[in-house]
One Martini backbone bead per residue (centre of mass of N, CA, C, O) as a GRO file, in nm:
protein
  290
    1UNK     BB    1   0.083   0.022   0.017
    2UNK     BB    2   0.048   0.393  -0.073
    3UNK     BB    3   0.185   0.723   0.008
    4UNK     BB    4   0.247   0.998  -0.070
    5UNK     BB    5   0.270   1.150   0.275
    6UNK     BB    6   0.386   0.871   0.430
    7UNK     BB    7   0.147   0.748   0.558
    8UNK     BB    8   0.250   0.451   0.715
    9UNK     BB    9   0.590   0.419   0.635
   10UNK     BB   10   0.801   0.207   0.706
   11UNK     BB   11   1.043   0.098   0.896
   12UNK     BB   12   1.314   0.007   0.703
   13UNK     BB   13   1.657  -0.067   0.638
   14UNK     BB   14   1.662   0.156   0.425
   15UNK     BB   15   1.630   0.401   0.601
   16UNK     BB   16   1.837   0.337   0.838
   17UNK     BB   17   2.087   0.296   0.639
   18UNK     BB   18   2.044   0.636   0.563
   19UNK     BB   19   2.037   0.790   0.854
   20UNK     BB   20   2.358   0.682   0.949
   21UNK     BB   21   2.503   0.813   0.718
   22UNK     BB   22   2.420   1.108   0.767
   23UNK     BB   23   2.503   1.146   1.079
   24UNK     BB   24   2.808   1.069   1.040
   25UNK     BB   25   2.857   1.286   0.818
   26UNK     BB   26   2.634   1.529   0.876
   27UNK     BB   27   2.534   1.522   0.558
   28UNK     BB   28   2.360   1.444   0.269
   29UNK     BB   29   2.633   1.477   0.080
   30UNK     BB   30   2.779   1.277   0.279
   31UNK     BB   31   2.536   0.995   0.271
   32UNK     BB   32   2.525   0.990  -0.036
   33UNK     BB   33   2.853   0.925  -0.069
   34UNK     BB   34   2.849   0.673   0.096
   35UNK     BB   35   2.541   0.517  -0.092
   36UNK     BB   36   2.603   0.567  -0.396
   37UNK     BB   37   2.416   0.800  -0.432
   38UNK     BB   38   2.163   1.044  -0.428
   39UNK     BB   39   2.048   1.334  -0.273
   40UNK     BB   40   1.787   1.314  -0.316
   41UNK     BB   41   1.726   0.984  -0.315
   42UNK     BB   42   1.809   1.066   0.027
   43UNK     BB   43   1.563   1.317   0.073
   44UNK     BB   44   1.361   1.072   0.075
   45UNK     BB   45   1.401   0.890   0.296
   46UNK     BB   46   1.411   1.072   0.497
   47UNK     BB   47   1.112   1.118   0.477
   48UNK     BB   48   0.988   0.885   0.527
   49UNK     BB   49   1.122   0.837   0.801
   50UNK     BB   50   0.953   1.140   0.907
   51UNK     BB   51   0.682   1.000   0.878
   52UNK     BB   52   0.703   0.745   1.016
   53UNK     BB   53   0.705   0.868   1.305
   54UNK     BB   54   0.674   1.147   1.357
   55UNK     BB   55   0.955   1.317   1.301
   56UNK     BB   56   1.229   1.507   1.303
   57UNK     BB   57   1.536   1.446   1.276
   58UNK     BB   58   1.680   1.662   1.163
   59UNK     BB   59   1.857   1.973   1.077
   60UNK     BB   60   1.877   2.178   0.931
   61UNK     BB   61   2.185   2.356   0.739
   62UNK     BB   62   2.456   2.556   0.593
   63UNK     BB   63   2.651   2.278   0.665
   64UNK     BB   64   2.405   2.050   0.731
   65UNK     BB   65   2.314   1.849   0.965
   66UNK     BB   66   2.127   1.777   1.313
   67UNK     BB   67   2.037   1.615   1.550
   68UNK     BB   68   1.754   1.550   1.720
   69UNK     BB   69   1.574   1.389   1.979
   70UNK     BB   70   1.501   1.207   1.827
   71UNK     BB   71   1.751   1.109   1.625
   72UNK     BB   72   1.900   0.986   1.904
   73UNK     BB   73   1.691   0.776   1.981
   74UNK     BB   74   1.756   0.682   1.682
   75UNK     BB   75   2.019   0.576   1.651
   76UNK     BB   76   2.075   0.289   1.827
   77UNK     BB   77   1.894   0.130   1.714
   78UNK     BB   78   1.957   0.150   1.411
   79UNK     BB   79   2.259   0.016   1.508
   80UNK     BB   80   2.139  -0.251   1.614
   81UNK     BB   81   1.956  -0.348   1.355
   82UNK     BB   82   2.205  -0.348   1.153
   83UNK     BB   83   2.409  -0.552   1.261
   84UNK     BB   84   2.232  -0.773   1.322
   85UNK     BB   85   2.117  -0.823   1.023
   86UNK     BB   86   2.458  -0.808   0.903
   87UNK     BB   87   2.482  -1.112   1.080
   88UNK     BB   88   2.234  -1.266   0.924
   89UNK     BB   89   2.344  -1.261   0.695
   90UNK     BB   90   2.598  -1.396   0.691
   91UNK     BB   91   2.547  -1.662   0.827
   92UNK     BB   92   2.339  -1.783   0.610
   93UNK     BB   93   2.579  -1.723   0.368
   94UNK     BB   94   2.895  -1.843   0.525
   95UNK     BB   95   3.075  -1.593   0.648
   96UNK     BB   96   3.323  -1.528   0.712
   97UNK     BB   97   3.462  -1.376   0.978
   98UNK     BB   98   3.807  -1.301   1.020
   99UNK     BB   99   3.840  -1.165   0.808
  100UNK     BB  100   4.124  -0.958   0.687
  101UNK     BB  101   4.246  -0.622   0.577
  102UNK     BB  102   4.590  -0.454   0.476
  103UNK     BB  103   4.657  -0.081   0.451
  104UNK     BB  104   4.747   0.143   0.268
  105UNK     BB  105   4.805   0.509   0.336
  106UNK     BB  106   4.851   0.821   0.271
  107UNK     BB  107   4.848   1.060   0.552
  108UNK     BB  108   4.702   1.274   0.340
  109UNK     BB  109   4.449   1.061   0.340
  110UNK     BB  110   4.319   1.068   0.677
  111UNK     BB  111   4.113   1.299   0.647
  112UNK     BB  112   3.965   1.255   0.348
  113UNK     BB  113   3.946   0.982   0.233
  114UNK     BB  114   3.971   0.746   0.441
  115UNK     BB  115   3.608   0.794   0.573
  116UNK     BB  116   3.530   0.638   0.359
  117UNK     BB  117   3.614   0.400   0.261
  118UNK     BB  118   3.569   0.280   0.561
  119UNK     BB  119   3.210   0.383   0.534
  120UNK     BB  120   3.228   0.139   0.287
  121UNK     BB  121   3.334  -0.122   0.407
  122UNK     BB  122   3.153  -0.188   0.634
  123UNK     BB  123   2.910  -0.177   0.490
  124UNK     BB  124   2.954  -0.389   0.355
  125UNK     BB  125   3.188  -0.554   0.531
  126UNK     BB  126   3.059  -0.618   0.868
  127UNK     BB  127   3.252  -0.915   0.875
  128UNK     BB  128   3.525  -0.731   0.859
  129UNK     BB  129   3.881  -0.617   0.937
  130UNK     BB  130   4.081  -0.355   0.820
  131UNK     BB  131   4.366  -0.215   0.848
  132UNK     BB  132   4.588   0.058   0.892
  133UNK     BB  133   4.843   0.206   0.691
  134UNK     BB  134   4.896   0.553   0.812
  135UNK     BB  135   5.220   0.694   0.586
  136UNK     BB  136   5.488   0.676   0.409
  137UNK     BB  137   5.480   0.546   0.072
  138UNK     BB  138   5.758   0.459   0.077
  139UNK     BB  139   5.709   0.173   0.275
  140UNK     BB  140   5.515  -0.041   0.050
  141UNK     BB  141   5.668  -0.198  -0.122
  142UNK     BB  142   5.759  -0.373   0.141
  143UNK     BB  143   5.599  -0.452   0.227
  144UNK     BB  144   5.432  -0.590   0.042
  145UNK     BB  145   5.670  -0.810  -0.005
  146UNK     BB  146   5.631  -0.884   0.306
  147UNK     BB  147   5.342  -0.926   0.407
  148UNK     BB  148   5.228  -0.647   0.564
  149UNK     BB  149   5.038  -0.601   0.342
  150UNK     BB  150   4.736  -0.583   0.068
  151UNK     BB  151   4.757  -0.311   0.053
  152UNK     BB  152   4.838  -0.003  -0.161
  153UNK     BB  153   4.892   0.322  -0.226
  154UNK     BB  154   5.055   0.514  -0.447
  155UNK     BB  155   5.378   0.655  -0.629
  156UNK     BB  156   5.500   0.502  -0.853
  157UNK     BB  157   5.777   0.570  -1.065
  158UNK     BB  158   5.617   0.318  -1.193
  159UNK     BB  159   5.387   0.114  -1.394
  160UNK     BB  160   5.215  -0.172  -1.367
  161UNK     BB  161   5.021  -0.363  -1.488
  162UNK     BB  162   4.883  -0.454  -1.165
  163UNK     BB  163   4.796  -0.197  -1.154
  164UNK     BB  164   4.536   0.049  -1.017
  165UNK     BB  165   4.476   0.316  -1.135
  166UNK     BB  166   4.268   0.635  -0.991
  167UNK     BB  167   4.477   0.884  -0.980
  168UNK     BB  168   4.555   1.175  -1.156
  169UNK     BB  169   4.800   1.430  -1.191
  170UNK     BB  170   4.984   1.758  -1.143
  171UNK     BB  171   5.271   1.837  -1.070
  172UNK     BB  172   5.411   2.112  -0.852
  173UNK     BB  173   5.516   2.440  -0.809
  174UNK     BB  174   5.512   2.539  -0.448
  175UNK     BB  175   5.401   2.818  -0.285
  176UNK     BB  176   5.350   3.053  -0.054
  177UNK     BB  177   5.069   3.304  -0.020
  178UNK     BB  178   5.290   3.512   0.139
  179UNK     BB  179   5.567   3.430  -0.022
  180UNK     BB  180   5.843   3.529  -0.237
  181UNK     BB  181   6.070   3.270  -0.295
  182UNK     BB  182   6.072   3.275  -0.612
  183UNK     BB  183   6.313   3.509  -0.591
  184UNK     BB  184   6.559   3.379  -0.452
  185UNK     BB  185   6.906   3.335  -0.360
  186UNK     BB  186   6.911   3.123  -0.361
  187UNK     BB  187   6.687   2.844  -0.395
  188UNK     BB  188   6.496   2.740  -0.151
  189UNK     BB  189   6.422   2.363  -0.083
  190UNK     BB  190   6.191   2.138  -0.074
  191UNK     BB  191   6.211   1.771   0.002
  192UNK     BB  192   6.217   1.418  -0.021
  193UNK     BB  193   6.376   1.192   0.082
  194UNK     BB  194   6.596   0.970  -0.045
  195UNK     BB  195   6.442   0.779  -0.081
  196UNK     BB  196   6.298   0.895  -0.316
  197UNK     BB  197   6.220   0.925  -0.637
  198UNK     BB  198   6.181   1.212  -0.633
  199UNK     BB  199   6.401   1.374  -0.545
  200UNK     BB  200   6.570   1.266  -0.826
  201UNK     BB  201   6.389   1.424  -1.012
  202UNK     BB  202   6.419   1.723  -0.966
  203UNK     BB  203   6.702   1.700  -0.962
  204UNK     BB  204   6.738   1.682  -1.230
  205UNK     BB  205   6.582   1.931  -1.320
  206UNK     BB  206   6.753   2.149  -1.172
  207UNK     BB  207   6.986   2.136  -1.282
  208UNK     BB  208   6.911   2.175  -1.578
  209UNK     BB  209   6.796   2.445  -1.508
  210UNK     BB  210   7.039   2.654  -1.376
  211UNK     BB  211   6.995   2.677  -1.137
  212UNK     BB  212   7.061   2.836  -0.799
  213UNK     BB  213   7.021   2.627  -0.512
  214UNK     BB  214   6.873   2.502  -0.207
  215UNK     BB  215   6.862   2.266   0.051
  216UNK     BB  216   6.622   2.360   0.298
  217UNK     BB  217   6.458   2.046   0.331
  218UNK     BB  218   6.351   1.754   0.439
  219UNK     BB  219   6.149   1.473   0.404
  220UNK     BB  220   5.887   1.170   0.417
  221UNK     BB  221   5.625   1.362   0.405
  222UNK     BB  222   5.416   1.582   0.272
  223UNK     BB  223   5.373   1.790   0.502
  224UNK     BB  224   5.618   1.895   0.577
  225UNK     BB  225   5.645   2.016   0.278
  226UNK     BB  226   5.438   2.177   0.325
  227UNK     BB  227   5.503   2.287   0.600
  228UNK     BB  228   5.721   2.469   0.477
  229UNK     BB  229   5.599   2.629   0.248
  230UNK     BB  230   5.366   2.769   0.391
  231UNK     BB  231   5.666   2.932   0.550
  232UNK     BB  232   5.848   3.039   0.364
  233UNK     BB  233   6.133   2.841   0.355
  234UNK     BB  234   5.994   2.677   0.063
  235UNK     BB  235   5.993   2.547  -0.241
  236UNK     BB  236   5.798   2.279  -0.419
  237UNK     BB  237   5.659   1.971  -0.446
  238UNK     BB  238   5.319   1.872  -0.574
  239UNK     BB  239   5.034   1.735  -0.550
  240UNK     BB  240   4.745   1.961  -0.620
  241UNK     BB  241   4.547   1.854  -0.412
  242UNK     BB  242   4.700   1.920  -0.137
  243UNK     BB  243   4.652   2.206  -0.175
  244UNK     BB  244   4.611   2.509   0.008
  245UNK     BB  245   4.579   2.858   0.158
  246UNK     BB  246   4.872   2.854   0.189
  247UNK     BB  247   4.899   2.743  -0.127
  248UNK     BB  248   5.014   2.777  -0.472
  249UNK     BB  249   5.127   2.841  -0.774
  250UNK     BB  250   5.400   2.824  -0.959
  251UNK     BB  251   5.477   3.052  -1.295
  252UNK     BB  252   5.762   2.978  -1.331
  253UNK     BB  253   5.943   2.967  -1.633
  254UNK     BB  254   6.209   2.831  -1.429
  255UNK     BB  255   6.061   2.577  -1.407
  256UNK     BB  256   6.006   2.282  -1.445
  257UNK     BB  257   5.886   2.089  -1.558
  258UNK     BB  258   5.678   1.751  -1.420
  259UNK     BB  259   5.388   1.638  -1.492
  260UNK     BB  260   5.283   1.383  -1.395
  261UNK     BB  261   5.091   1.167  -1.129
  262UNK     BB  262   5.042   0.836  -0.985
  263UNK     BB  263   4.748   0.665  -0.862
  264UNK     BB  264   4.783   0.362  -0.708
  265UNK     BB  265   4.685  -0.029  -0.629
  266UNK     BB  266   4.879  -0.216  -0.466
  267UNK     BB  267   4.935  -0.570  -0.440
  268UNK     BB  268   4.923  -0.893  -0.287
  269UNK     BB  269   4.987  -1.228  -0.337
  270UNK     BB  270   4.789  -1.308  -0.060
  271UNK     BB  271   4.540  -1.145  -0.094
  272UNK     BB  272   4.225  -1.145  -0.025
  273UNK     BB  273   4.031  -1.109  -0.273
  274UNK     BB  274   3.713  -1.019  -0.230
  275UNK     BB  275   3.861  -0.794  -0.060
  276UNK     BB  276   4.037  -0.696  -0.273
  277UNK     BB  277   3.845  -0.593  -0.469
  278UNK     BB  278   3.659  -0.429  -0.312
  279UNK     BB  279   3.812  -0.219  -0.229
  280UNK     BB  280   3.920  -0.138  -0.483
  281UNK     BB  281   3.623  -0.045  -0.586
  282UNK     BB  282   3.623   0.170  -0.369
  283UNK     BB  283   3.830   0.366  -0.409
  284UNK     BB  284   3.784   0.437  -0.656
  285UNK     BB  285   3.486   0.554  -0.654
  286UNK     BB  286   3.612   0.781  -0.451
  287UNK     BB  287   3.746   0.967  -0.631
  288UNK     BB  288   3.600   0.983  -0.826
  289UNK     BB  289   3.389   1.211  -0.664
  290UNK     BB  290   3.608   1.416  -0.665
   0.00000   0.00000   0.00000
């Protein structure tokens, strides 16, 4: 029996899953991204839920949504119901309860891309465990070879035939938005640690350019190089997506062209195949929505 105004609507599990996704994300758009649905579809589901219980569960505001008192009461119930249903389905399917997968992801994605990946993975594979190493991606090839990771997201010097390219973008020379560091001579440069192939590439390009430069800062992480650039201590090379409002792209023609950088997913042959394929698909979709 259908009813256009929602009266008599059933409080089914899909409405509860939508409610949880929006509650976790703090916005309709964020909930839609977690569920891989359109914002209008999620908004309609929330409206059906509110009609079913006769109360609003969210208050809308400019930056997202906040839960009402009714939403706060519904939250623990919704969690319990959805977790119970997930467990029942897993038990009926005979899914292993101890499946696990180990993911390596660069630290610069720890507070941007990673939350969405984890939310989607736990919703789609509720009985699986995921262990995340969020650190410098320079460690990942060795960790994969040593069997310490199952999947790693990183930017290799060369993309192999087994790698899955999830994102490509320009590498750029970057400087402080508040200082004209690029006019100094010798040119102060921040680079990645000597273990990183990007360091050798940048040094080779700088040598060929004939610029008078000096390395004033090295770091194993993007955040370290980015901090030196933002502080006005040096210029450096960054993936364009990692720039902040304190950093600008340098358009100085004297600086050598850098080309593209590829972000890929590499896997270990020992990785649990089903979980690995699922995680690769989730990560790929997450970057497609960026």
